[in-house]
Amino acid sequence: MSTSWPALSHLVHRFGHDTPPLDSAPAGWEPGGNTPLPKQIAMLNVAIAGSGISGLAAAISLRRSGHKVTIYERSSLNNEVGAAIHVPPNVGRFLVPWGMDPVKARLVECKYMSFHNPFTLEEVIKHDHSNDPEMFGAPLRMAHRVDLHEALKQLATDPNGPGIPAQIFVRSEVIAYDPEKPSMTLADGTVVEADLIIAADGVHSIAAKAITGQPMVPQPAQTNNCCYRFLIPTELLRNSPDTKWFLEGHPNDGTRIFSDIPGRRRIVTYPCRNKEFMNFVAICYNEKMSAKEEDWHASVDNSEVLEQFAGFHEGLCAVISKATEVKRWPLLFRPPIAKWWKAKMAAIGDAAHPMLPHMAQGGAQGIEDGCAIGLVMYGVTDPSQIPQRLAVYQKVRYNRASFIQIASNYGFDDHVQSELANYLEDRTMPKSVTDMVHGNYTYDVVKKVITVMRADVDPNYELPPDFYAAAKSAAAANSNANGHANGNANGHANGNAH
């Protein structure tokens, strides 16, 4: 169930000092939280713009590093937009030790990805993912976006979690940033000051301009500029004569891709929410597609999707015809910008590196950003150290996310490899989809932070004591099922990063 917070209606002169707690703040909650910090470590007041996936991940990591977090969200938070999302092993390895319960969140483990001819339905190739837990420390999972968002929000605001619960103010749109002060201005005139400002307000964020001094407006993709998203109840497909083929004799525990490469069209589908729904992502080129923000998440009739995918197998068209709520997105991208931070402000997620969905890593990269920015702020003894720590954040994250950003936007064919080479760092140039997936999944953001922090800041840097402490409400069964992930994360992170 979604939790609603009141809108921010008062002027905030100094965040963390004049800001009263939310009406729905937990009973008995006091500044200082559940996990007291050593006296030599400063508690930073952190203001985050945006309570999407990356903003919530940052809030979770920052509270576990001992800081006070307030999030300002432009929407009412009644409904998280989107349909479903992949949760790959590179973030599952720390989300579960954080306390996210995949069972409670109704995530589905992905056992394979298969590619099909969209005109004949013939399976062309199949990639096995059933061994991902053994290979990468966590499975590839498929989530309803609302379920993942709720799980992250719970971890960020749960009074039973480590540190101080994050607070969220809704209907609080950020319209200006000042990295030097640092502060951000809301649409109602409120000026929010903090020790650290984090922009997590998405692809249309003005954060890049505030950081670089130049407008950095994402552009429509040249080949696939349009995306339709919709969910269809699994039982509806199973019980309809013209669509029951879609699930007959099928375990429904993988991702299927129906791709028309010459026509620049493809449909990606997978189950979510305990297999109660099938998620569909239909990507194509639409000459009428607008990149205007007012057309973002526009509702359209399924007839528009059927028109765009005319000629696909009649069985697939029958499936599309069952969709009753279809949202249309413009697919926007931007080349990597030179810098993600300035003074005491940083950008994360789509605000820093918007990317096309072709690698299924966009959300995961935002989660990695959030994890990293909390960890680099651990041990800060004075706000004057923030710029040094933000430089570490960029060093940890920039090449990793930029590599995936370019590969997502342009692919990794020969003509792109010279650009990708600029961001290789400690990975090798992929020669196949399998190579790319392996590089994406094996990256360990926690280990990377520790390595860079020990090299550049403190040779004795360790993780916050409660960084992997699961919230008390997390299911014990989940902890047992994922014990190896928790143990591996703690073991290599604190002991084996050199």
Coordinates of C-alpha atoms in Angstrom, one line a residue:
M1 CA 0.0 0.0 0.0
S2 CA 1.3 3.4 -0.9
T3 CA 2.1 5.9 1.9
S4 CA 1.1 9.5 1.4
W5 CA 3.0 12.4 2.9
P6 CA 1.8 16.0 3.2
A7 CA 3.0 18.6 0.8
L8 CA 5.7 21.0 2.0
S9 CA 3.9 24.3 2.6
H10 CA 6.3 26.2 4.7
L11 CA 9.5 28.1 4.0
V12 CA 12.6 26.2 4.9
H13 CA 15.4 28.5 5.8
R14 CA 17.8 25.8 6.8
F15 CA 17.0 22.2 6.2
G16 CA 17.6 20.0 9.2
H17 CA 17.3 22.9 11.7
D18 CA 14.0 24.7 10.9
T19 CA 12.2 21.9 9.2
P20 CA 9.6 20.2 11.3
P21 CA 9.1 16.4 10.9
L22 CA 6.3 15.1 8.7
D23 CA 2.9 14.5 10.2
S24 CA 3.4 10.8 9.6
A25 CA 6.8 10.6 11.2
P26 CA 7.2 7.4 13.2
A27 CA 6.0 7.6 16.8
G28 CA 8.9 8.0 19.2
W29 CA 11.3 8.9 16.4
E30 CA 14.1 11.2 17.6
P31 CA 17.1 12.8 15.8
G32 CA 20.0 10.4 16.3
G33 CA 18.1 7.4 15.0
N34 CA 18.6 3.8 16.1
T35 CA 22.3 3.6 15.5
P36 CA 24.4 6.2 17.2
L37 CA 27.5 7.3 15.4
P38 CA 31.0 7.6 16.8
K39 CA 31.4 11.1 18.1
Q40 CA 34.1 12.0 15.6
I41 CA 31.8 11.5 12.6
A42 CA 29.6 14.4 11.5
M43 CA 25.9 13.8 10.7
L44 CA 25.3 15.5 7.4
N45 CA 21.9 17.0 6.5
V46 CA 21.3 15.8 3.0
A47 CA 18.5 17.0 0.7
I48 CA 17.5 14.8 -2.2
A49 CA 15.4 16.0 -5.2
G50 CA 13.3 13.1 -6.3
S51 CA 12.0 9.9 -4.6
G52 CA 12.4 7.6 -7.6
I53 CA 14.5 4.5 -7.5
S54 CA 17.9 6.2 -7.4
G55 CA 16.8 8.8 -4.9
L56 CA 15.5 6.1 -2.5
A57 CA 18.6 4.1 -2.9
A58 CA 20.7 7.1 -2.0
A59 CA 18.5 7.7 1.1
I60 CA 18.9 4.1 2.2
S61 CA 22.7 4.2 1.8
L62 CA 23.1 7.6 3.4
R63 CA 21.0 6.8 6.5
R64 CA 23.1 3.6 7.0
S65 CA 26.2 5.9 6.8
G66 CA 24.8 8.0 9.6
H67 CA 23.3 11.0 7.9
K68 CA 19.9 12.7 8.0
V69 CA 18.0 12.6 4.7
T70 CA 15.0 14.6 3.5
I71 CA 13.6 13.9 0.0
Y72 CA 11.6 16.4 -2.0
E73 CA 9.3 14.8 -4.6
R74 CA 7.4 16.6 -7.3
S75 CA 4.5 14.1 -7.5
S76 CA 2.0 13.2 -4.8
L77 CA 3.5 9.7 -4.7
N78 CA 0.1 8.1 -5.1
N79 CA 1.3 6.1 -8.1
E80 CA 4.8 5.3 -9.2
V81 CA 4.8 5.5 -13.0
G82 CA 6.1 2.7 -15.1
A83 CA 5.2 -0.9 -15.6
A84 CA 8.0 -3.4 -14.7
I85 CA 11.8 -3.4 -14.4
H86 CA 14.6 -5.9 -14.3
V87 CA 16.6 -6.1 -11.0
P88 CA 19.9 -7.6 -12.0
P89 CA 22.5 -9.4 -9.8
N90 CA 24.8 -6.3 -9.6
V91 CA 22.2 -4.6 -7.4
G92 CA 20.5 -7.7 -5.9
R93 CA 23.7 -8.5 -4.1
F94 CA 23.3 -5.6 -1.8
L95 CA 19.5 -4.9 -1.9
V96 CA 18.8 -8.2 -0.2
P97 CA 21.4 -7.7 2.6
W98 CA 19.9 -4.2 3.0
G99 CA 16.7 -6.0 3.9
M100 CA 14.7 -6.0 0.7
D101 CA 12.6 -9.2 0.8
P102 CA 12.1 -10.4 -2.8
V103 CA 9.2 -12.6 -1.7
K104 CA 7.4 -9.9 0.1
A105 CA 8.0 -7.5 -2.9
R106 CA 6.6 -10.2 -5.2
L107 CA 9.7 -10.3 -7.5
V108 CA 10.0 -13.2 -10.0
E109 CA 13.4 -14.8 -10.7
C110 CA 14.3 -14.8 -14.4
K111 CA 15.6 -18.2 -15.5
Y112 CA 16.3 -17.3 -19.2
M113 CA 16.1 -14.7 -21.9
S114 CA 14.9 -15.9 -25.3
F115 CA 14.8 -14.2 -28.7
H116 CA 12.1 -14.9 -31.2
N117 CA 11.1 -14.2 -34.8
P118 CA 8.2 -11.8 -34.4
F119 CA 6.5 -13.0 -37.6
T120 CA 6.7 -16.8 -37.0
L121 CA 7.2 -16.9 -33.2
E122 CA 10.2 -19.3 -33.7
E123 CA 12.8 -19.2 -31.0
V124 CA 16.1 -18.0 -32.4
I125 CA 18.4 -18.1 -29.4
K126 CA 18.1 -18.6 -25.7
H127 CA 20.4 -17.5 -22.9
D128 CA 20.2 -19.4 -19.6
H129 CA 20.1 -17.4 -16.4
S130 CA 19.2 -20.2 -14.0
N131 CA 22.8 -20.3 -12.7
D132 CA 23.0 -16.5 -12.1
P133 CA 22.9 -16.9 -8.2
E134 CA 26.0 -19.2 -8.3
M135 CA 27.8 -17.1 -11.0
F136 CA 27.0 -13.6 -9.8
G137 CA 25.9 -13.9 -6.1
A138 CA 22.2 -13.1 -6.9
P139 CA 19.6 -14.0 -9.5
L140 CA 18.2 -11.7 -12.2
R141 CA 14.8 -10.7 -11.0
M142 CA 11.8 -9.1 -12.6
A143 CA 9.7 -6.6 -10.6
H144 CA 6.6 -4.6 -10.9
R145 CA 8.1 -1.1 -10.7
V146 CA 5.6 -0.1 -8.0
D147 CA 6.6 -3.1 -5.9
L148 CA 10.3 -2.3 -6.2
H149 CA 9.6 1.4 -5.4
E150 CA 7.6 0.4 -2.3
A151 CA 10.3 -1.9 -1.1
L152 CA 12.9 0.8 -1.4
K153 CA 10.7 3.4 0.2
Q154 CA 10.2 1.1 3.1
L155 CA 13.9 0.6 3.6
A156 CA 14.5 4.4 3.4
T157 CA 11.7 5.3 5.9
D158 CA 11.4 2.3 8.1
P159 CA 11.8 3.3 11.8
N160 CA 13.2 -0.1 12.5
G161 CA 16.1 0.3 10.1
P162 CA 19.6 1.5 10.9
G163 CA 20.2 5.2 11.3
I164 CA 17.6 8.0 11.0
P165 CA 14.5 7.3 8.9
A166 CA 14.4 9.5 5.7
Q167 CA 11.6 12.0 5.5
I168 CA 9.7 12.6 2.2
F169 CA 7.9 15.8 1.3
V170 CA 5.5 15.5 -1.7
R171 CA 4.3 18.0 -4.3
S172 CA 7.7 19.7 -3.9
E173 CA 9.1 20.3 -7.4
V174 CA 12.7 21.6 -7.6
I175 CA 13.1 24.4 -10.1
A176 CA 16.6 25.6 -9.4
Y177 CA 19.9 24.4 -7.8
D178 CA 22.8 26.3 -6.2
P179 CA 25.7 23.9 -5.8
E180 CA 27.9 26.4 -3.9
K181 CA 25.4 27.3 -1.2
P182 CA 24.3 24.5 -1.5
S183 CA 20.6 24.8 -1.9
M184 CA 17.6 24.1 -4.1
T185 CA 14.5 26.1 -4.8
L186 CA 11.1 24.6 -5.0
A187 CA 8.2 25.7 -7.2
D188 CA 6.4 27.4 -4.3
G189 CA 9.4 29.6 -3.5
T190 CA 10.8 27.5 -0.7
V191 CA 14.6 27.6 -0.5
V192 CA 16.0 24.3 0.9
E193 CA 19.6 24.5 2.2
A194 CA 21.5 21.5 3.3
D195 CA 25.1 20.3 3.8
L196 CA 24.7 18.2 0.6
I197 CA 22.3 18.4 -2.3
I198 CA 21.6 15.3 -4.5
A199 CA 19.7 15.6 -7.7
A200 CA 17.8 12.4 -8.4
D201 CA 14.9 14.1 -10.3
G202 CA 15.1 12.2 -13.6
V203 CA 15.8 12.7 -17.3
H204 CA 14.4 16.2 -17.3
S205 CA 16.4 17.4 -14.4
I206 CA 18.2 20.8 -14.6
A207 CA 21.0 19.5 -12.4
A208 CA 23.4 19.0 -15.3
K209 CA 23.1 22.6 -16.3
A210 CA 23.7 23.7 -12.6
I211 CA 26.8 21.5 -12.5
T212 CA 28.4 22.1 -15.9
G213 CA 27.0 25.6 -16.7
Q214 CA 25.7 24.3 -20.0
P215 CA 22.1 23.2 -20.9
M216 CA 22.2 19.4 -21.3
V217 CA 18.8 18.6 -22.8
P218 CA 18.3 14.9 -23.6
Q219 CA 17.4 14.2 -27.3
P220 CA 15.1 11.7 -28.9
A221 CA 16.8 8.5 -30.1
Q222 CA 17.5 8.4 -33.8
T223 CA 16.5 4.7 -34.3
N224 CA 14.0 3.7 -31.6
N225 CA 12.4 6.9 -30.2
C226 CA 9.1 5.5 -28.9
C227 CA 8.2 3.0 -26.2
Y228 CA 4.8 1.7 -25.2
R229 CA 4.4 0.0 -21.8
F230 CA 1.5 -2.0 -20.6
L231 CA 0.6 -4.8 -18.2
I232 CA -1.9 -7.6 -18.9
P233 CA -3.3 -9.9 -16.2
T234 CA -1.8 -13.4 -16.8
E235 CA -5.1 -15.1 -16.2
L236 CA -6.7 -13.0 -18.9
L237 CA -4.2 -14.3 -21.4
R238 CA -4.4 -17.8 -20.2
N239 CA -8.2 -17.9 -20.3
S240 CA -8.7 -16.3 -23.7
P241 CA -8.9 -18.7 -26.7
D242 CA -6.8 -16.4 -28.9
T243 CA -4.0 -15.7 -26.4
K244 CA -3.8 -18.9 -24.3
W245 CA -1.0 -20.1 -26.6
F246 CA 1.2 -17.4 -25.0
L247 CA 1.4 -19.3 -21.7
E248 CA 0.5 -22.9 -22.7
G249 CA 3.3 -25.3 -21.8
H250 CA 5.4 -22.4 -20.7
P251 CA 6.9 -22.0 -17.2
N252 CA 6.6 -18.2 -17.5
D253 CA 9.8 -17.5 -15.6
G254 CA 11.8 -15.7 -18.2
T255 CA 12.1 -12.8 -20.6
R256 CA 11.0 -13.1 -24.2
I257 CA 12.1 -10.7 -26.9
F258 CA 10.3 -10.6 -30.3
S259 CA 12.7 -8.5 -32.5
D260 CA 12.3 -7.1 -36.0
I261 CA 15.7 -5.7 -36.5
P262 CA 15.3 -4.3 -40.1
G263 CA 12.0 -2.7 -39.0
R264 CA 13.5 -1.2 -35.8
R265 CA 10.7 -2.8 -33.8
R266 CA 10.7 -5.2 -30.8
I267 CA 8.5 -6.4 -28.0
V268 CA 10.0 -7.4 -24.7
T269 CA 7.8 -9.3 -22.2
Y270 CA 8.2 -10.9 -18.8
P271 CA 6.1 -11.7 -15.7
C272 CA 6.0 -9.6 -12.6
R273 CA 4.2 -9.4 -9.3
N274 CA 4.3 -13.1 -8.5
K275 CA 3.5 -13.8 -12.2
E276 CA 0.1 -12.1 -11.8
F277 CA 0.8 -9.8 -14.7
M278 CA 2.7 -9.9 -17.9
N279 CA 4.8 -6.8 -18.6
F280 CA 5.2 -5.6 -22.1
V281 CA 7.6 -3.1 -23.5
A282 CA 7.1 -2.3 -27.2
I283 CA 9.9 -0.3 -28.8
C284 CA 9.7 1.3 -32.3
Y285 CA 10.4 4.4 -34.3
N286 CA 7.4 6.7 -34.5
E287 CA 7.7 9.8 -36.8
K288 CA 5.0 11.6 -34.7
M289 CA 6.8 11.0 -31.4
S290 CA 7.3 14.1 -29.4
A291 CA 10.0 14.6 -26.8
K292 CA 8.0 17.3 -25.0
E293 CA 7.7 16.8 -21.3
E294 CA 3.9 17.2 -21.5
D295 CA 3.8 14.1 -23.7
W296 CA 5.7 12.0 -21.1
H297 CA 3.7 9.0 -20.0
A298 CA 0.8 9.8 -22.4
S299 CA -2.1 7.4 -22.3
V300 CA -2.9 5.9 -25.8
D301 CA -5.3 3.3 -27.2
N302 CA -3.9 -0.2 -27.9
S303 CA -4.9 0.4 -31.6
E304 CA -1.8 2.7 -31.8
V305 CA 0.4 -0.1 -30.7
L306 CA -1.2 -2.5 -33.1
E307 CA -0.6 0.0 -35.9
Q308 CA 3.0 0.4 -35.1
F309 CA 3.5 -3.4 -34.9
A310 CA 1.4 -4.3 -37.9
G311 CA 2.7 -7.5 -39.6
F312 CA 3.8 -9.2 -36.4
H313 CA 2.3 -12.7 -35.9
E314 CA -1.4 -12.6 -35.4
G315 CA -1.0 -14.3 -32.0
L316 CA 1.2 -11.4 -30.8
C317 CA -1.3 -8.9 -32.1
A318 CA -4.1 -10.7 -30.2
V319 CA -2.0 -10.4 -27.0
I320 CA -1.6 -6.6 -27.6
S321 CA -5.3 -6.2 -28.2
K322 CA -5.9 -7.3 -24.5
A323 CA -4.1 -4.3 -23.2
T324 CA -6.5 -1.8 -21.6
E325 CA -4.0 0.8 -20.2
V326 CA -1.1 1.7 -22.5
K327 CA 1.4 4.4 -21.7
R328 CA 3.7 5.9 -24.3
W329 CA 7.2 7.2 -23.6
P330 CA 9.6 9.1 -25.8
L331 CA 12.9 7.4 -25.6
L332 CA 15.5 10.1 -24.8
F333 CA 19.3 9.9 -24.4
R334 CA 22.3 12.1 -23.9
P335 CA 26.0 11.4 -24.3
P336 CA 28.0 11.3 -21.1
I337 CA 28.6 14.7 -19.5
A338 CA 32.1 15.5 -18.2
K339 CA 31.1 16.0 -14.5
W340 CA 28.4 14.8 -12.2
W341 CA 29.1 17.1 -9.2
K342 CA 30.1 20.6 -8.3
A343 CA 30.9 22.0 -4.9
K344 CA 28.4 20.3 -2.5
M345 CA 25.9 19.0 -5.1
A346 CA 25.8 15.8 -7.1
A347 CA 23.6 14.2 -9.7
I348 CA 22.6 10.5 -9.7
G349 CA 20.5 8.2 -11.9
D350 CA 18.8 9.6 -15.0
A351 CA 19.7 13.1 -13.8
A352 CA 23.4 12.2 -14.4
H353 CA 23.3 9.6 -17.2
P354 CA 20.0 9.1 -19.0
M355 CA 20.1 6.0 -21.2
L356 CA 18.0 4.0 -23.5
P357 CA 16.5 0.8 -22.2
H358 CA 18.4 -1.6 -24.4
M359 CA 20.7 -3.0 -21.7
A360 CA 18.0 -3.2 -19.0
Q361 CA 20.4 -1.5 -16.7
G362 CA 19.0 2.0 -16.4
G363 CA 17.3 1.5 -13.0
A364 CA 20.2 -0.6 -11.7
Q365 CA 22.7 2.2 -12.5
G366 CA 20.7 4.6 -10.5
I367 CA 20.6 2.2 -7.6
E368 CA 24.4 1.7 -7.8
D369 CA 24.8 5.5 -7.8
G370 CA 22.7 5.7 -4.7
C371 CA 24.6 3.0 -2.9
A372 CA 28.0 4.6 -3.8
I373 CA 27.1 8.2 -2.7
G374 CA 26.0 7.0 0.7
L375 CA 29.2 5.0 1.2
V376 CA 31.6 7.7 0.1
M377 CA 30.0 10.0 2.7
Y378 CA 30.7 7.6 5.5
G379 CA 33.3 8.9 8.0
V380 CA 32.9 12.6 7.0
T381 CA 34.0 14.7 10.0
D382 CA 33.1 18.1 8.5
P383 CA 31.0 19.4 5.6
S384 CA 34.2 20.8 4.1
Q385 CA 35.1 17.3 3.1
I386 CA 32.1 16.9 0.9
P387 CA 33.8 18.0 -2.4
Q388 CA 36.6 15.5 -1.9
R389 CA 34.1 12.7 -1.3
L390 CA 32.0 13.7 -4.4
A391 CA 35.2 13.4 -6.5
V392 CA 35.5 9.9 -5.2
Y393 CA 31.8 9.3 -6.1
Q394 CA 32.5 10.3 -9.7
K395 CA 35.7 8.2 -9.8
V396 CA 33.8 5.2 -8.6
R397 CA 30.8 5.6 -10.9
Y398 CA 31.6 7.7 -14.0
N399 CA 33.3 5.1 -16.2
R400 CA 31.0 2.3 -15.2
A401 CA 27.7 4.2 -15.9
S402 CA 29.1 6.0 -19.0
F403 CA 30.1 2.7 -20.6
I404 CA 26.6 1.3 -20.1
Q405 CA 25.1 4.6 -21.2
I406 CA 26.9 4.5 -24.5
A407 CA 26.3 0.8 -25.1
S408 CA 22.6 1.3 -24.3
N409 CA 22.4 4.3 -26.6
Y410 CA 24.4 3.0 -29.6
G411 CA 25.1 -0.7 -29.1
F412 CA 28.6 -2.1 -28.9
D413 CA 29.3 -2.7 -32.6
D414 CA 32.8 -1.9 -34.1
H415 CA 32.0 1.7 -34.8
V416 CA 31.2 2.4 -31.2
Q417 CA 34.1 0.5 -29.6
S418 CA 36.5 3.4 -30.0
E419 CA 34.2 5.5 -27.8
L420 CA 33.5 2.7 -25.4
A421 CA 37.3 2.2 -24.9
N422 CA 37.5 5.6 -23.2
Y423 CA 35.4 4.2 -20.3
L424 CA 36.7 0.6 -20.1
E425 CA 38.6 0.9 -16.9
D426 CA 38.8 -2.6 -15.4
R427 CA 36.5 -4.4 -17.8
T428 CA 37.4 -5.8 -21.2
M429 CA 35.7 -4.9 -24.5
P430 CA 32.7 -7.1 -24.9
K431 CA 32.6 -9.2 -28.1
S432 CA 29.1 -10.6 -27.6
V433 CA 25.9 -10.0 -25.6
T434 CA 27.1 -12.7 -23.2
D435 CA 30.3 -10.7 -22.6
M436 CA 28.3 -7.5 -22.0
V437 CA 25.9 -9.2 -19.6
H438 CA 28.8 -10.8 -17.7
G439 CA 30.6 -7.4 -17.3
N440 CA 27.4 -5.7 -16.2
Y441 CA 26.6 -8.4 -13.6
T442 CA 30.0 -8.9 -12.1
Y443 CA 30.7 -5.3 -11.2
D444 CA 30.7 -4.8 -7.4
V445 CA 29.9 -1.1 -6.5
V446 CA 30.6 -1.7 -2.8
K447 CA 34.0 -3.2 -3.4
K448 CA 34.8 -0.4 -5.9
V449 CA 34.0 2.3 -3.3
I450 CA 36.2 0.6 -0.7
T451 CA 39.1 0.3 -3.1
V452 CA 39.0 4.0 -4.2
M453 CA 38.3 5.3 -0.7
R454 CA 41.3 3.4 0.7
A455 CA 43.5 4.6 -2.2
D456 CA 42.4 8.2 -2.2
V457 CA 41.0 9.1 1.2
D458 CA 41.6 6.7 4.1
P459 CA 43.7 3.5 3.9
N460 CA 41.7 2.2 6.8
Y461 CA 38.3 2.9 5.4
E462 CA 35.6 0.3 6.3
L463 CA 31.9 -0.1 5.7
P464 CA 29.5 1.5 8.1
P465 CA 28.8 -1.1 10.9
D466 CA 25.1 -1.4 10.0
F467 CA 25.4 -1.1 6.2
Y468 CA 24.2 -4.6 5.6
A469 CA 21.8 -4.7 8.5
A470 CA 18.4 -5.9 7.3
A471 CA 15.4 -4.1 8.5
K472 CA 13.6 -5.9 11.3
S473 CA 10.5 -6.3 9.1
A474 CA 12.5 -8.2 6.5
A475 CA 11.5 -11.9 6.2
A476 CA 13.8 -14.3 7.9
A477 CA 13.2 -16.9 5.2
N478 CA 14.6 -14.4 2.6
S479 CA 17.8 -13.9 4.7
N480 CA 18.3 -17.6 4.8
A481 CA 17.7 -18.0 1.1
N482 CA 20.2 -15.3 0.3
G483 CA 22.7 -15.9 3.1
H484 CA 25.6 -16.5 0.7
A485 CA 24.9 -13.1 -0.9
N486 CA 25.0 -11.3 2.5
G487 CA 28.1 -13.2 3.6
N488 CA 30.0 -12.6 0.3
A489 CA 29.1 -9.0 0.4
N490 CA 30.3 -8.4 3.9
G491 CA 33.3 -10.7 3.5
H492 CA 34.9 -9.4 0.3
A493 CA 33.9 -5.8 1.0
N494 CA 35.6 -5.3 4.3
G495 CA 38.3 -7.8 4.0
N496 CA 39.3 -8.4 0.5
A497 CA 39.4 -5.0 -1.3
H498 CA 43.0 -4.1 -2.0

